[in-house]
JSON list of C-alpha atoms in Angstrom, two decimals:
[
{"chain": "A", "resi": 752, "resn": "MET", "atom": "CA", "xyz": [-20.09, -10.70, -8.87]},
{"chain": "A", "resi": 753, "resn": "THR", "atom": "CA", "xyz": [-20.70, -7.99, -6.27]},
{"chain": "A", "resi": 754, "resn": "ASP", "atom": "CA", "xyz": [-19.27, -8.51, -2.80]},
{"chain": "A", "resi": 755, "resn": "THR", "atom": "CA", "xyz": [-21.76, -8.71, 0.05]},
{"chain": "A", "resi": 756, "resn": "LEU", "atom": "CA", "xyz": [-21.25, -6.97, 3.38]},
{"chain": "A", "resi": 757, "resn": "LEU", "atom": "CA", "xyz": [-20.34, -10.36, 4.86]},
{"chain": "A", "resi": 758, "resn": "ASP", "atom": "CA", "xyz": [-17.66, -10.88, 2.16]},
{"chain": "A", "resi": 759, "resn": "ILE", "atom": "CA", "xyz": [-16.02, -7.61, 3.17]},
{"chain": "A", "resi": 760, "resn": "VAL", "atom": "CA", "xyz": [-16.29, -8.28, 6.91]},
{"chain": "A", "resi": 761, "resn": "ASP", "atom": "CA", "xyz": [-14.82, -11.76, 6.38]},
{"chain": "A", "resi": 762, "resn": "ARG", "atom": "CA", "xyz": [-11.75, -10.39, 4.61]},
{"chain": "A", "resi": 763, "resn": "LEU", "atom": "CA", "xyz": [-11.24, -7.87, 7.38]},
{"chain": "A", "resi": 764, "resn": "THR", "atom": "CA", "xyz": [-11.69, -10.33, 10.24]},
{"chain": "A", "resi": 765, "resn": "ILE", "atom": "CA", "xyz": [-10.85, -13.94, 9.31]},
{"chain": "A", "resi": 766, "resn": "GLU", "atom": "CA", "xyz": [-8.42, -15.93, 7.17]},
{"chain": "A", "resi": 767, "resn": "HIS", "atom": "CA", "xyz": [-9.62, -15.82, 3.56]},
{"chain": "A", "resi": 768, "resn": "PRO", "atom": "CA", "xyz": [-8.70, -16.82, -0.02]},
{"chain": "A", "resi": 769, "resn": "TYR", "atom": "CA", "xyz": [-6.38, -14.36, -1.77]},
{"chain": "A", "resi": 770, "resn": "ARG", "atom": "CA", "xyz": [-5.18, -14.31, -5.37]},
{"chain": "A", "resi": 771, "resn": "ALA", "atom": "CA", "xyz": [-1.43, -13.76, -5.06]},
{"chain": "A", "resi": 772, "resn": "ASN", "atom": "CA", "xyz": [1.31, -13.46, -7.67]},
{"chain": "A", "resi": 773, "resn": "ILE", "atom": "CA", "xyz": [3.89, -16.15, -6.92]},
{"chain": "A", "resi": 774, "resn": "GLU", "atom": "CA", "xyz": [6.92, -16.47, -9.20]},
{"chain": "A", "resi": 775, "resn": "GLY", "atom": "CA", "xyz": [5.07, -14.62, -11.93]},
{"chain": "A", "resi": 776, "resn": "ARG", "atom": "CA", "xyz": [1.95, -16.79, -11.71]},
{"chain": "A", "resi": 777, "resn": "PRO", "atom": "CA", "xyz": [-1.40, -15.96, -10.11]},
{"chain": "A", "resi": 778, "resn": "ARG", "atom": "CA", "xyz": [-2.30, -18.47, -7.42]},
{"chain": "A", "resi": 779, "resn": "TRP", "atom": "CA", "xyz": [-4.96, -18.72, -4.74]},
{"chain": "A", "resi": 780, "resn": "VAL", "atom": "CA", "xyz": [-3.56, -18.78, -1.21]},
{"chain": "A", "resi": 781, "resn": "ARG", "atom": "CA", "xyz": [-4.92, -18.31, 2.32]},
{"chain": "A", "resi": 782, "resn": "ARG", "atom": "CA", "xyz": [-4.29, -14.91, 3.86]},
{"chain": "A", "resi": 783, "resn": "ASP", "atom": "CA", "xyz": [-4.62, -13.60, 7.42]},
{"chain": "A", "resi": 784, "resn": "PRO", "atom": "CA", "xyz": [-7.37, -11.08, 8.32]},
{"chain": "A", "resi": 785, "resn": "LEU", "atom": "CA", "xyz": [-6.65, -7.61, 6.94]},
{"chain": "A", "resi": 786, "resn": "ILE", "atom": "CA", "xyz": [-7.06, -5.98, 10.35]},
{"chain": "A", "resi": 787, "resn": "MET", "atom": "CA", "xyz": [-4.44, -8.36, 11.75]},
{"chain": "A", "resi": 788, "resn": "LEU", "atom": "CA", "xyz": [-2.09, -7.51, 8.87]},
{"chain": "A", "resi": 789, "resn": "LEU", "atom": "CA", "xyz": [-2.57, -3.80, 9.56]},
{"chain": "A", "resi": 790, "resn": "ARG", "atom": "CA", "xyz": [-1.75, -4.37, 13.24]},
{"chain": "A", "resi": 791, "resn": "GLU", "atom": "CA", "xyz": [1.39, -6.30, 12.29]},
{"chain": "A", "resi": 792, "resn": "ALA", "atom": "CA", "xyz": [2.43, -3.51, 9.91]},
{"chain": "A", "resi": 793, "resn": "ILE", "atom": "CA", "xyz": [2.74, -1.07, 12.83]},
{"chain": "A", "resi": 794, "resn": "ALA", "atom": "CA", "xyz": [5.94, -2.68, 14.08]},
{"chain": "A", "resi": 795, "resn": "SER", "atom": "CA", "xyz": [7.07, -4.45, 10.91]},
{"chain": "A", "resi": 796, "resn": "THR", "atom": "CA", "xyz": [10.00, -2.06, 10.44]},
{"chain": "A", "resi": 797, "resn": "LEU", "atom": "CA", "xyz": [11.30, -2.91, 13.90]},
{"chain": "A", "resi": 798, "resn": "THR", "atom": "CA", "xyz": [11.31, -6.69, 13.65]},
{"chain": "A", "resi": 799, "resn": "GLY", "atom": "CA", "xyz": [13.96, -8.99, 12.33]},
{"chain": "A", "resi": 800, "resn": "GLY", "atom": "CA", "xyz": [13.78, -12.52, 10.98]},
{"chain": "A", "resi": 801, "resn": "ASN", "atom": "CA", "xyz": [12.99, -13.95, 14.43]},
{"chain": "A", "resi": 802, "resn": "GLY", "atom": "CA", "xyz": [9.97, -11.67, 14.86]},
{"chain": "A", "resi": 803, "resn": "LEU", "atom": "CA", "xyz": [11.51, -9.88, 17.83]},
{"chain": "A", "resi": 804, "resn": "ALA", "atom": "CA", "xyz": [12.05, -6.13, 17.99]},
{"chain": "A", "resi": 805, "resn": "ALA", "atom": "CA", "xyz": [15.64, -5.13, 17.34]},
{"chain": "A", "resi": 806, "resn": "SER", "atom": "CA", "xyz": [16.79, -3.21, 20.39]},
{"chain": "A", "resi": 807, "resn": "THR", "atom": "CA", "xyz": [19.44, -1.34, 18.40]},
{"chain": "A", "resi": 808, "resn": "SER", "atom": "CA", "xyz": [17.07, -0.26, 15.62]},
{"chain": "A", "resi": 809, "resn": "LYS", "atom": "CA", "xyz": [16.67, 3.48, 15.22]},
{"chain": "A", "resi": 810, "resn": "VAL", "atom": "CA", "xyz": [13.84, 3.14, 12.70]},
{"chain": "A", "resi": 811, "resn": "PRO", "atom": "CA", "xyz": [10.53, 4.32, 14.23]},
{"chain": "A", "resi": 812, "resn": "PHE", "atom": "CA", "xyz": [7.45, 2.17, 13.97]},
{"chain": "A", "resi": 813, "resn": "ASP", "atom": "CA", "xyz": [4.98, 2.90, 11.19]},
{"chain": "A", "resi": 814, "resn": "THR", "atom": "CA", "xyz": [3.00, 5.82, 12.61]},
{"chain": "A", "resi": 815, "resn": "ASP", "atom": "CA", "xyz": [0.60, 5.85, 9.64]},
{"chain": "A", "resi": 816, "resn": "ALA", "atom": "CA", "xyz": [-0.33, 2.20, 10.22]},
{"chain": "A", "resi": 817, "resn": "LEU", "atom": "CA", "xyz": [-0.76, 2.92, 13.95]},
{"chain": "A", "resi": 818, "resn": "GLU", "atom": "CA", "xyz": [-3.02, 5.90, 13.27]},
{"chain": "A", "resi": 819, "resn": "GLN", "atom": "CA", "xyz": [-5.15, 3.90, 10.83]},
{"chain": "A", "resi": 820, "resn": "TYR", "atom": "CA", "xyz": [-5.41, 0.99, 13.26]},
{"chain": "A", "resi": 821, "resn": "ASP", "atom": "CA", "xyz": [-6.41, 3.21, 16.20]},
{"chain": "A", "resi": 822, "resn": "THR", "atom": "CA", "xyz": [-9.03, 4.99, 14.07]},
{"chain": "A", "resi": 823, "resn": "LEU", "atom": "CA", "xyz": [-10.51, 1.74, 12.81]},
{"chain": "A", "resi": 824, "resn": "GLU", "atom": "CA", "xyz": [-10.52, 0.14, 16.27]},
{"chain": "A", "resi": 825, "resn": "ALA", "atom": "CA", "xyz": [-12.31, 3.18, 17.74]},
{"chain": "A", "resi": 826, "resn": "LEU", "atom": "CA", "xyz": [-14.87, 3.21, 14.91]},
{"chain": "A", "resi": 827, "resn": "ILE", "atom": "CA", "xyz": [-15.69, -0.47, 15.41]},
{"chain": "A", "resi": 828, "resn": "LEU", "atom": "CA", "xyz": [-16.11, -0.02, 19.18]},
{"chain": "A", "resi": 829, "resn": "THR", "atom": "CA", "xyz": [-18.28, 3.06, 18.73]},
{"chain": "A", "resi": 830, "resn": "GLU", "atom": "CA", "xyz": [-20.61, 1.32, 16.28]},
{"chain": "A", "resi": 831, "resn": "LEU", "atom": "CA", "xyz": [-20.73, -1.83, 18.39]},
{"chain": "A", "resi": 832, "resn": "HIS", "atom": "CA", "xyz": [-21.76, 0.12, 21.50]},
{"chain": "A", "resi": 833, "resn": "LYS", "atom": "CA", "xyz": [-24.61, 1.74, 19.52]},
{"chain": "A", "resi": 834, "resn": "ILE", "atom": "CA", "xyz": [-26.34, -1.57, 18.85]},
{"chain": "A", "resi": 835, "resn": "SER", "atom": "CA", "xyz": [-25.08, -3.99, 21.50]},
{"chain": "A", "resi": 836, "resn": "ASP", "atom": "CA", "xyz": [-24.43, -4.00, 25.24]},
{"chain": "A", "resi": 837, "resn": "LYS", "atom": "CA", "xyz": [-22.05, -6.96, 25.05]},
{"chain": "A", "resi": 838, "resn": "VAL", "atom": "CA", "xyz": [-18.62, -6.63, 26.62]},
{"chain": "A", "resi": 839, "resn": "PRO", "atom": "CA", "xyz": [-16.12, -5.91, 23.81]},
{"chain": "A", "resi": 840, "resn": "HIS", "atom": "CA", "xyz": [-13.57, -8.52, 22.81]},
{"chain": "A", "resi": 841, "resn": "LEU", "atom": "CA", "xyz": [-9.84, -7.93, 22.92]},
{"chain": "A", "resi": 842, "resn": "THR", "atom": "CA", "xyz": [-9.39, -7.48, 19.16]},
{"chain": "A", "resi": 843, "resn": "PRO", "atom": "CA", "xyz": [-11.21, -5.32, 16.60]},
{"chain": "A", "resi": 844, "resn": "GLU", "atom": "CA", "xyz": [-11.59, -8.41, 14.39]},
{"chain": "A", "resi": 845, "resn": "GLN", "atom": "CA", "xyz": [-13.80, -10.10, 17.00]},
{"chain": "A", "resi": 846, "resn": "ASN", "atom": "CA", "xyz": [-15.67, -6.86, 17.71]},
{"chain": "A", "resi": 847, "resn": "LEU", "atom": "CA", "xyz": [-16.44, -6.28, 14.03]},
{"chain": "A", "resi": 848, "resn": "ARG", "atom": "CA", "xyz": [-17.89, -9.77, 13.71]},
{"chain": "A", "resi": 849, "resn": "THR", "atom": "CA", "xyz": [-20.01, -9.18, 16.82]},
{"chain": "A", "resi": 850, "resn": "TRP", "atom": "CA", "xyz": [-21.15, -5.87, 15.31]},
{"chain": "A", "resi": 851, "resn": "TYR", "atom": "CA", "xyz": [-22.10, -7.61, 12.06]},
{"chain": "A", "resi": 852, "resn": "THR", "atom": "CA", "xyz": [-24.25, -10.21, 13.82]},
{"chain": "A", "resi": 853, "resn": "ALA", "atom": "CA", "xyz": [-26.13, -7.56, 15.82]},
{"chain": "A", "resi": 854, "resn": "PHE", "atom": "CA", "xyz": [-26.35, -5.16, 12.88]},
{"chain": "A", "resi": 855, "resn": "MET", "atom": "CA", "xyz": [-27.98, -7.66, 10.50]},
{"chain": "A", "resi": 856, "resn": "VAL", "atom": "CA", "xyz": [-30.89, -8.25, 12.90]},
{"chain": "A", "resi": 857, "resn": "THR", "atom": "CA", "xyz": [-32.49, -4.88, 12.11]},
{"chain": "A", "resi": 858, "resn": "ALA", "atom": "CA", "xyz": [-30.56, -3.59, 9.07]},
{"chain": "A", "resi": 859, "resn": "ASP", "atom": "CA", "xyz": [-32.42, -2.64, 5.91]},
{"chain": "A", "resi": 860, "resn": "GLU", "atom": "CA", "xyz": [-30.99, -2.48, 2.38]},
{"chain": "A", "resi": 861, "resn": "THR", "atom": "CA", "xyz": [-29.95, 1.15, 2.74]},
{"chain": "A", "resi": 862, "resn": "ASP", "atom": "CA", "xyz": [-28.05, 0.44, 5.95]},
{"chain": "A", "resi": 863, "resn": "ILE", "atom": "CA", "xyz": [-26.33, -2.55, 4.40]},
{"chain": "A", "resi": 864, "resn": "ASP", "atom": "CA", "xyz": [-25.25, -0.55, 1.32]},
{"chain": "A", "resi": 865, "resn": "ARG", "atom": "CA", "xyz": [-23.92, 2.28, 3.49]},
{"chain": "A", "resi": 866, "resn": "TRP", "atom": "CA", "xyz": [-21.82, 0.02, 5.69]},
{"chain": "A", "resi": 867, "resn": "SER", "atom": "CA", "xyz": [-20.67, -2.06, 2.74]},
{"chain": "A", "resi": 868, "resn": "ASP", "atom": "CA", "xyz": [-19.20, 1.16, 1.35]},
{"chain": "A", "resi": 869, "resn": "MET", "atom": "CA", "xyz": [-17.70, 2.12, 4.72]},
{"chain": "A", "resi": 870, "resn": "TRP", "atom": "CA", "xyz": [-15.99, -1.20, 5.46]},
{"chain": "A", "resi": 871, "resn": "GLY", "atom": "CA", "xyz": [-15.11, -1.55, 1.78]},
{"chain": "A", "resi": 872, "resn": "GLU", "atom": "CA", "xyz": [-13.20, 1.74, 1.98]},
{"chain": "A", "resi": 873, "resn": "TRP", "atom": "CA", "xyz": [-11.29, 0.42, 4.97]},
{"chain": "A", "resi": 874, "resn": "GLU", "atom": "CA", "xyz": [-10.48, -2.77, 3.09]},
{"chain": "A", "resi": 875, "resn": "THR", "atom": "CA", "xyz": [-9.07, -0.73, 0.20]},
{"chain": "A", "resi": 876, "resn": "ARG", "atom": "CA", "xyz": [-7.09, 1.48, 2.58]},
{"chain": "A", "resi": 877, "resn": "ILE", "atom": "CA", "xyz": [-5.51, -1.49, 4.37]},
{"chain": "A", "resi": 878, "resn": "GLU", "atom": "CA", "xyz": [-4.75, -3.25, 1.07]},
{"chain": "A", "resi": 879, "resn": "ALA", "atom": "CA", "xyz": [-2.90, -0.15, -0.10]},
{"chain": "A", "resi": 880, "resn": "LYS", "atom": "CA", "xyz": [-0.96, -0.04, 3.16]},
{"chain": "A", "resi": 881, "resn": "ILE", "atom": "CA", "xyz": [0.20, -3.65, 3.24]},
{"chain": "A", "resi": 882, "resn": "THR", "atom": "CA", "xyz": [0.74, -4.16, -0.49]},
{"chain": "A", "resi": 883, "resn": "ALA", "atom": "CA", "xyz": [4.06, -2.96, -1.86]},
{"chain": "A", "resi": 884, "resn": "PRO", "atom": "CA", "xyz": [3.65, -0.56, -4.80]},
{"chain": "A", "resi": 885, "resn": "ILE", "atom": "CA", "xyz": [4.98, -1.46, -8.25]},
{"chain": "A", "resi": 886, "resn": "VAL", "atom": "CA", "xyz": [8.16, 0.42, -9.21]},
{"chain": "A", "resi": 887, "resn": "LEU", "atom": "CA", "xyz": [9.21, 0.74, -12.85]},
{"chain": "A", "resi": 888, "resn": "GLU", "atom": "CA", "xyz": [12.31, 2.30, -14.38]},
{"chain": "A", "resi": 889, "resn": "LEU", "atom": "CA", "xyz": [11.28, 4.79, -17.06]},
{"chain": "A", "resi": 890, "resn": "ILE", "atom": "CA", "xyz": [13.03, 3.82, -20.29]},
{"chain": "A", "resi": 891, "resn": "ASN", "atom": "CA", "xyz": [12.14, 4.96, -23.81]},
{"chain": "A", "resi": 892, "resn": "SER", "atom": "CA", "xyz": [10.84, 1.87, -25.62]},
{"chain": "A", "resi": 893, "resn": "THR", "atom": "CA", "xyz": [12.14, 3.15, -28.96]},
{"chain": "A", "resi": 894, "resn": "THR", "atom": "CA", "xyz": [15.67, 4.29, -28.06]},
{"chain": "A", "resi": 895, "resn": "LYS", "atom": "CA", "xyz": [16.04, 1.85, -25.15]},
{"chain": "A", "resi": 896, "resn": "GLN", "atom": "CA", "xyz": [17.55, 4.75, -23.18]},
{"chain": "A", "resi": 897, "resn": "PRO", "atom": "CA", "xyz": [16.30, 6.19, -19.87]},
{"chain": "A", "resi": 898, "resn": "TYR", "atom": "CA", "xyz": [14.23, 9.35, -19.94]},
{"chain": "A", "resi": 899, "resn": "PRO", "atom": "CA", "xyz": [16.13, 12.35, -18.51]},
{"chain": "A", "resi": 900, "resn": "CYS", "atom": "CA", "xyz": [14.82, 14.10, -15.42]},
{"chain": "A", "resi": 901, "resn": "PRO", "atom": "CA", "xyz": [12.95, 17.31, -16.38]},
{"chain": "A", "resi": 902, "resn": "GLU", "atom": "CA", "xyz": [14.58, 19.08, -13.44]},
{"chain": "A", "resi": 903, "resn": "CYS", "atom": "CA", "xyz": [18.26, 18.06, -13.37]},
{"chain": "A", "resi": 904, "resn": "GLY", "atom": "CA", "xyz": [18.56, 16.62, -16.87]},
{"chain": "A", "resi": 905, "resn": "PHE", "atom": "CA", "xyz": [20.35, 13.41, -15.83]},
{"chain": "A", "resi": 906, "resn": "ASP", "atom": "CA", "xyz": [19.23, 10.01, -17.13]},
{"chain": "A", "resi": 907, "resn": "TRP", "atom": "CA", "xyz": [21.60, 7.88, -15.01]},
{"chain": "A", "resi": 908, "resn": "PHE", "atom": "CA", "xyz": [23.02, 8.36, -11.52]},
{"chain": "A", "resi": 909, "resn": "GLU", "atom": "CA", "xyz": [25.22, 6.47, -9.09]},
{"chain": "A", "resi": 910, "resn": "LYS", "atom": "CA", "xyz": [23.62, 5.27, -5.86]},
{"chain": "A", "resi": 911, "resn": "ILE", "atom": "CA", "xyz": [26.01, 4.83, -2.92]},
{"chain": "A", "resi": 912, "resn": "LEU", "atom": "CA", "xyz": [25.08, 1.54, -1.26]},
{"chain": "A", "resi": 913, "resn": "ASN", "atom": "CA", "xyz": [27.81, 1.43, 1.36]},
{"chain": "A", "resi": 914, "resn": "SER", "atom": "CA", "xyz": [31.07, 3.07, 2.34]},
{"chain": "A", "resi": 915, "resn": "GLY", "atom": "CA", "xyz": [33.85, 2.83, 4.89]},
{"chain": "A", "resi": 916, "resn": "PRO", "atom": "CA", "xyz": [37.38, 3.92, 5.75]},
{"chain": "A", "resi": 917, "resn": "THR", "atom": "CA", "xyz": [40.20, 2.54, 3.60]},
{"chain": "A", "resi": 918, "resn": "GLY", "atom": "CA", "xyz": [42.69, 2.70, 6.46]},
{"chain": "A", "resi": 919, "resn": "LYS", "atom": "CA", "xyz": [44.84, 5.10, 4.45]},
{"chain": "A", "resi": 920, "resn": "GLY", "atom": "CA", "xyz": [42.98, 8.28, 5.30]},
{"chain": "A", "resi": 921, "resn": "GLY", "atom": "CA", "xyz": [40.36, 7.91, 2.56]},
{"chain": "A", "resi": 922, "resn": "ARG", "atom": "CA", "xyz": [37.07, 6.06, 2.08]},
{"chain": "A", "resi": 923, "resn": "TRP", "atom": "CA", "xyz": [35.86, 3.31, -0.20]},
{"chain": "A", "resi": 924, "resn": "TYR", "atom": "CA", "xyz": [32.42, 3.42, -1.83]},
{"chain": "A", "resi": 925, "resn": "ASP", "atom": "CA", "xyz": [30.17, 0.65, -3.08]},
{"chain": "A", "resi": 926, "resn": "LYS", "atom": "CA", "xyz": [28.16, 2.26, -5.90]},
{"chain": "A", "resi": 927, "resn": "GLU", "atom": "CA", "xyz": [25.44, 1.09, -8.27]},
{"chain": "A", "resi": 928, "resn": "LYS", "atom": "CA", "xyz": [24.46, 2.75, -11.54]},
{"chain": "A", "resi": 929, "resn": "ARG", "atom": "CA", "xyz": [20.71, 3.30, -11.71]},
{"chain": "A", "resi": 930, "resn": "VAL", "atom": "CA", "xyz": [18.11, 4.79, -14.02]},
{"chain": "A", "resi": 931, "resn": "THR", "atom": "CA", "xyz": [17.26, 8.28, -12.78]},
{"chain": "A", "resi": 932, "resn": "LEU", "atom": "CA", "xyz": [13.46, 8.30, -13.22]},
{"chain": "A", "resi": 933, "resn": "THR", "atom": "CA", "xyz": [11.19, 5.69, -11.69]},
{"chain": "A", "resi": 934, "resn": "ALA", "atom": "CA", "xyz": [7.40, 5.44, -11.58]},
{"chain": "A", "resi": 935, "resn": "THR", "atom": "CA", "xyz": [5.75, 4.12, -8.45]},
{"chain": "A", "resi": 936, "resn": "TYR", "atom": "CA", "xyz": [2.12, 3.10, -8.84]},
{"chain": "A", "resi": 937, "resn": "ARG", "atom": "CA", "xyz": [-0.64, 0.95, -7.45]},
{"chain": "A", "resi": 938, "resn": "PRO", "atom": "CA", "xyz": [-3.49, -0.86, -9.23]},
{"chain": "A", "resi": 939, "resn": "ASP", "atom": "CA", "xyz": [-6.75, 1.05, -9.72]},
{"chain": "A", "resi": 940, "resn": "GLY", "atom": "CA", "xyz": [-8.37, -0.76, -6.82]},
{"chain": "A", "resi": 941, "resn": "GLN", "atom": "CA", "xyz": [-5.62, 0.45, -4.48]},
{"chain": "A", "resi": 942, "resn": "GLY", "atom": "CA", "xyz": [-5.51, 4.12, -5.34]},
{"chain": "A", "resi": 943, "resn": "GLY", "atom": "CA", "xyz": [-4.57, 4.19, -9.02]},
{"chain": "A", "resi": 944, "resn": "LEU", "atom": "CA", "xyz": [-3.05, 7.42, -10.30]},
{"chain": "A", "resi": 945, "resn": "GLU", "atom": "CA", "xyz": [-3.91, 9.32, -7.13]},
{"chain": "A", "resi": 946, "resn": "LYS", "atom": "CA", "xyz": [-1.43, 7.11, -5.24]},
{"chain": "A", "resi": 947, "resn": "SER", "atom": "CA", "xyz": [1.16, 7.14, -8.03]},
{"chain": "A", "resi": 948, "resn": "ALA", "atom": "CA", "xyz": [4.34, 9.17, -8.44]},
{"chain": "A", "resi": 949, "resn": "VAL", "atom": "CA", "xyz": [7.29, 9.76, -10.76]},
{"chain": "A", "resi": 950, "resn": "GLU", "atom": "CA", "xyz": [10.54, 10.48, -8.93]},
{"chain": "A", "resi": 951, "resn": "CYS", "atom": "CA", "xyz": [14.13, 11.36, -9.76]},
{"chain": "A", "resi": 952, "resn": "GLY", "atom": "CA", "xyz": [16.64, 9.39, -7.75]},
{"chain": "A", "resi": 953, "resn": "CYS", "atom": "CA", "xyz": [19.33, 11.96, -8.48]},
{"chain": "A", "resi": 954, "resn": "CYS", "atom": "CA", "xyz": [17.85, 15.34, -7.50]},
{"chain": "A", "resi": 955, "resn": "GLY", "atom": "CA", "xyz": [14.65, 14.29, -5.71]},
{"chain": "A", "resi": 956, "resn": "TRP", "atom": "CA", "xyz": [12.21, 15.89, -8.19]},
{"chain": "A", "resi": 957, "resn": "ARG", "atom": "CA", "xyz": [8.70, 14.38, -7.95]},
{"chain": "A", "resi": 958, "resn": "ALA", "atom": "CA", "xyz": [5.43, 14.43, -9.85]},
{"chain": "A", "resi": 959, "resn": "THR", "atom": "CA", "xyz": [2.56, 13.05, -7.76]},
{"chain": "A", "resi": 960, "resn": "GLY", "atom": "CA", "xyz": [-1.13, 12.35, -8.05]},
{"chain": "A", "resi": 961, "resn": "SER", "atom": "CA", "xyz": [-3.26, 12.05, -11.15]},
{"chain": "A", "resi": 962, "resn": "ALA", "atom": "CA", "xyz": [-2.58, 15.58, -12.45]},
{"chain": "A", "resi": 963, "resn": "GLY", "atom": "CA", "xyz": [1.17, 15.44, -11.88]},
{"chain": "A", "resi": 964, "resn": "VAL", "atom": "CA", "xyz": [1.67, 12.01, -13.44]},
{"chain": "A", "resi": 965, "resn": "ARG", "atom": "CA", "xyz": [-0.55, 12.79, -16.45]},
{"chain": "A", "resi": 966, "resn": "SER", "atom": "CA", "xyz": [1.31, 16.07, -17.05]},
{"chain": "A", "resi": 967, "resn": "PHE", "atom": "CA", "xyz": [4.66, 14.27, -16.93]},
{"chain": "A", "resi": 968, "resn": "ALA", "atom": "CA", "xyz": [3.41, 11.56, -19.32]},
{"chain": "A", "resi": 969, "resn": "TRP", "atom": "CA", "xyz": [2.20, 14.22, -21.77]},
{"chain": "A", "resi": 970, "resn": "ASP", "atom": "CA", "xyz": [5.61, 15.94, -21.67]},
{"chain": "A", "resi": 971, "resn": "MET", "atom": "CA", "xyz": [7.34, 12.63, -22.37]},
{"chain": "A", "resi": 972, "resn": "GLU", "atom": "CA", "xyz": [5.02, 11.98, -25.32]},
{"chain": "A", "resi": 973, "resn": "GLN", "atom": "CA", "xyz": [5.89, 15.36, -26.78]},
{"chain": "A", "resi": 974, "resn": "THR", "atom": "CA", "xyz": [9.58, 14.58, -26.33]},
{"chain": "A", "resi": 975, "resn": "ASP", "atom": "CA", "xyz": [9.13, 11.31, -28.22]},
{"chain": "A", "resi": 976, "resn": "VAL", "atom": "CA", "xyz": [7.26, 13.05, -31.05]},
{"chain": "A", "resi": 977, "resn": "SER", "atom": "CA", "xyz": [9.87, 15.78, -31.43]},
{"chain": "A", "resi": 978, "resn": "ALA", "atom": "CA", "xyz": [12.63, 13.17, -31.51]},
{"chain": "A", "resi": 979, "resn": "GLU", "atom": "CA", "xyz": [11.07, 11.28, -34.42]},
{"chain": "A", "resi": 980, "resn": "PRO", "atom": "CA", "xyz": [12.85, 11.70, -37.78]}
]
């Protein structure tokens, strides 16, 4: 079933049904407007459990989320002013709904298709921003061993989680053994291979985008073939 322009505007501007994965099971829940979630993502790295900004935090706010939000807010205001002389509301969610009401009075099928694509692209962009990517450790399914990094050659590395003085002139380290190569990817509807990457946690080597990930996968397939008896 194809989404209508109103379906897209609704998801951007009002609470809506969302199919979430909860404890390994897909369930329908209610989710806040996507534009609101994008606005909240701007300062999400600065807030603690009480929702207040941590005054001692040195982590900057999410500049990418801020840039996207400012661009979207300006676009909505620009398009609203083209077709309506109403005083804008305080939030882009309200302004987009006002735009939709005025737009549909004179819109033809071509206009509706064009703006369905436009707002649909923004929906996809926000979804990609607020949805955490899937991260997988790259382990050979036959040997059950991690694939080695093509750059540094390591298959395992130790990640330092914490450290401190021992009081005897040295330092103690809290370490964790991890698989060197991980793949970070998003579903096709949220960028697919173009937003995917393979990364080495040891040396920092990366393969990104469709071409880089496909080339890495092909190299791994050749490694598996050559290792067969």
